[in-house]
């Protein structure tokens, strides 16, 4: 949902549209009230899937920012904390980030936390496709 929000906004969907607002409402409904982070799957599916994690929280923060909202302000504050505080709590002493508490450093979690903490939604930069890739796209899609 967080990635879809960002894709819709960058493609021109107004942040005030019902689609974006409904998606933000869904994100808010999945936010964990204890730590203000976001889970991979709020309905579970395996042990720990409903717990907040760095990757999901980073994507949610990027969607919140893309929608022009402040992830450190209401309605994203839960129990006097917010998603940014959750992300910062996941940083280890060597600068890396854990996916979930106690699991140790994760390169993917670290890579996803950085743009979120910088307040940069996806895409970080919009550019034109290289003509070479555009020429080969039909061939690639046929395979």
Short mmCIF file of C-alpha atoms in Angstrom, two decimals:
data_model
loop_
_atom_site.label_atom_id
_atom_site.label_comp_id
_atom_site.label_asym_id
_atom_site.label_seq_id
_atom_site.Cartn_x
_atom_site.Cartn_y
_atom_site.Cartn_z
CA UNK A 1 0.00 0.00 0.00
CA UNK A 2 2.79 2.43 0.89
CA UNK A 3 4.56 1.85 -2.41
CA UNK A 4 1.27 2.16 -4.33
CA UNK A 5 0.60 5.51 -2.64
CA UNK A 6 3.99 6.78 -3.76
CA UNK A 7 3.55 5.48 -7.31
CA UNK A 8 0.11 7.07 -7.62
CA UNK A 9 1.31 10.42 -6.32
CA UNK A 10 4.38 10.56 -8.55
CA UNK A 11 2.18 9.67 -11.54
CA UNK A 12 -0.08 12.65 -10.85
CA UNK A 13 -2.79 11.45 -8.47
CA UNK A 14 -3.64 14.39 -6.17
CA UNK A 15 -2.87 13.77 -2.51
CA UNK A 16 -6.40 14.93 -1.72
CA UNK A 17 -8.01 12.21 -3.86
CA UNK A 18 -10.17 9.58 -2.24
CA UNK A 19 -7.83 6.84 -3.43
CA UNK A 20 -4.85 8.35 -1.63
CA UNK A 21 -6.83 9.25 1.46
CA UNK A 22 -8.34 5.74 1.69
CA UNK A 23 -4.87 4.21 1.33
CA UNK A 24 -3.49 6.48 4.07
CA UNK A 25 -6.43 5.49 6.28
CA UNK A 26 -5.58 1.84 5.66
CA UNK A 27 -1.94 2.44 6.58
CA UNK A 28 -3.02 4.18 9.77
CA UNK A 29 -5.28 1.23 10.63
CA UNK A 30 -2.28 -1.12 10.41
CA UNK A 31 0.05 1.04 12.51
CA UNK A 32 1.03 -0.63 15.78
CA UNK A 33 -0.15 1.42 18.73
CA UNK A 34 2.63 0.30 21.08
CA UNK A 35 5.63 1.59 19.08
CA UNK A 36 4.07 3.55 16.15
CA UNK A 37 5.83 1.29 13.65
CA UNK A 38 4.25 -0.67 10.82
CA UNK A 39 4.17 -4.46 10.36
CA UNK A 40 4.82 -6.57 7.29
CA UNK A 41 1.40 -8.17 7.74
CA UNK A 42 -1.00 -6.81 10.37
CA UNK A 43 -3.01 -10.05 10.17
CA UNK A 44 -0.01 -12.24 11.00
CA UNK A 45 0.68 -15.25 8.82
CA UNK A 46 3.80 -16.36 10.68
CA UNK A 47 5.21 -15.58 14.12
CA UNK A 48 6.25 -11.92 14.24
CA UNK A 49 4.62 -10.83 10.94
CA UNK A 50 2.32 -8.49 12.86
CA UNK A 51 5.22 -6.85 14.74
CA UNK A 52 6.61 -3.53 13.56
CA UNK A 53 9.65 -3.76 11.32
CA UNK A 54 12.09 -1.29 9.81
CA UNK A 55 11.32 -2.07 6.16
CA UNK A 56 7.55 -1.67 6.41
CA UNK A 57 7.86 1.41 8.61
CA UNK A 58 10.32 3.00 6.19
CA UNK A 59 7.94 2.49 3.26
CA UNK A 60 5.02 3.85 5.29
CA UNK A 61 7.05 6.94 6.27
CA UNK A 62 7.91 7.54 2.62
CA UNK A 63 4.21 7.30 1.66
CA UNK A 64 3.24 9.68 4.47
CA UNK A 65 5.86 12.18 3.30
CA UNK A 66 4.84 11.76 -0.36
CA UNK A 67 1.27 12.64 0.68
CA UNK A 68 2.55 15.85 2.28
CA UNK A 69 1.99 14.72 5.85
CA UNK A 70 4.37 14.80 8.79
CA UNK A 71 5.12 11.32 10.20
CA UNK A 72 6.03 12.87 13.56
CA UNK A 73 2.64 14.57 13.99
CA UNK A 74 -0.97 13.46 14.44
CA UNK A 75 -2.47 11.19 13.29
CA UNK A 76 0.76 9.17 13.13
CA UNK A 77 1.69 9.58 16.83
CA UNK A 78 0.87 6.56 19.01
CA UNK A 79 1.56 6.40 22.77
CA UNK A 80 3.75 9.52 22.59
CA UNK A 81 5.95 8.07 19.84
CA UNK A 82 5.96 8.11 16.05
CA UNK A 83 7.28 6.12 13.07
CA UNK A 84 10.51 8.16 12.89
CA UNK A 85 11.24 7.38 16.54
CA UNK A 86 10.59 3.71 15.80
CA UNK A 87 13.08 3.77 12.93
CA UNK A 88 15.70 5.50 15.04
CA UNK A 89 15.20 2.91 17.79
CA UNK A 90 16.09 0.18 15.29
CA UNK A 91 19.55 1.60 14.57
CA UNK A 92 22.44 -0.36 16.03
CA UNK A 93 25.71 1.01 17.38
CA UNK A 94 27.56 0.40 14.11
CA UNK A 95 25.02 2.52 12.18
CA UNK A 96 23.12 -0.40 10.64
CA UNK A 97 19.42 -1.09 11.22
CA UNK A 98 17.67 -4.25 12.36
CA UNK A 99 14.61 -5.58 10.56
CA UNK A 100 12.94 -6.40 13.90
CA UNK A 101 14.29 -6.00 17.43
CA UNK A 102 16.91 -8.56 18.39
CA UNK A 103 17.55 -9.90 14.88
CA UNK A 104 20.79 -8.03 14.24
CA UNK A 105 21.97 -5.90 11.35
CA UNK A 106 20.10 -6.09 8.06
CA UNK A 107 21.47 -4.56 4.88
CA UNK A 108 18.00 -4.28 3.34
CA UNK A 109 16.51 -2.65 6.45
CA UNK A 110 19.43 -0.20 6.52
CA UNK A 111 18.97 0.65 2.84
CA UNK A 112 15.26 1.27 3.33
CA UNK A 113 15.57 3.29 6.54
CA UNK A 114 17.96 5.88 5.12
CA UNK A 115 15.68 7.51 2.51
CA UNK A 116 12.76 7.43 4.95
CA UNK A 117 14.79 9.19 7.64
CA UNK A 118 15.90 11.73 5.04
CA UNK A 119 12.23 12.40 4.24
CA UNK A 120 12.62 11.24 0.63
CA UNK A 121 9.76 9.30 -0.97
CA UNK A 122 10.22 6.92 -3.88
CA UNK A 123 11.29 7.61 -6.57
CA UNK A 124 14.24 9.52 -5.27
CA UNK A 125 14.61 11.08 -8.71
CA UNK A 126 12.43 11.01 -11.81
CA UNK A 127 14.27 10.58 -15.09
CA UNK A 128 13.72 9.62 -18.68
CA UNK A 129 14.14 6.04 -19.83
CA UNK A 130 17.24 5.39 -21.88
CA UNK A 131 16.27 4.98 -25.53
CA UNK A 132 18.17 1.70 -25.66
CA UNK A 133 15.97 0.17 -22.98
CA UNK A 134 12.82 1.52 -24.60
CA UNK A 135 13.82 -0.16 -27.88
CA UNK A 136 14.37 -3.50 -26.17
CA UNK A 137 11.30 -3.40 -23.91
CA UNK A 138 8.95 -5.20 -26.36
CA UNK A 139 11.55 -7.94 -26.84
CA UNK A 140 12.04 -8.33 -23.09
CA UNK A 141 8.30 -8.47 -22.45
CA UNK A 142 7.83 -11.19 -25.08
CA UNK A 143 10.26 -13.49 -23.27
#
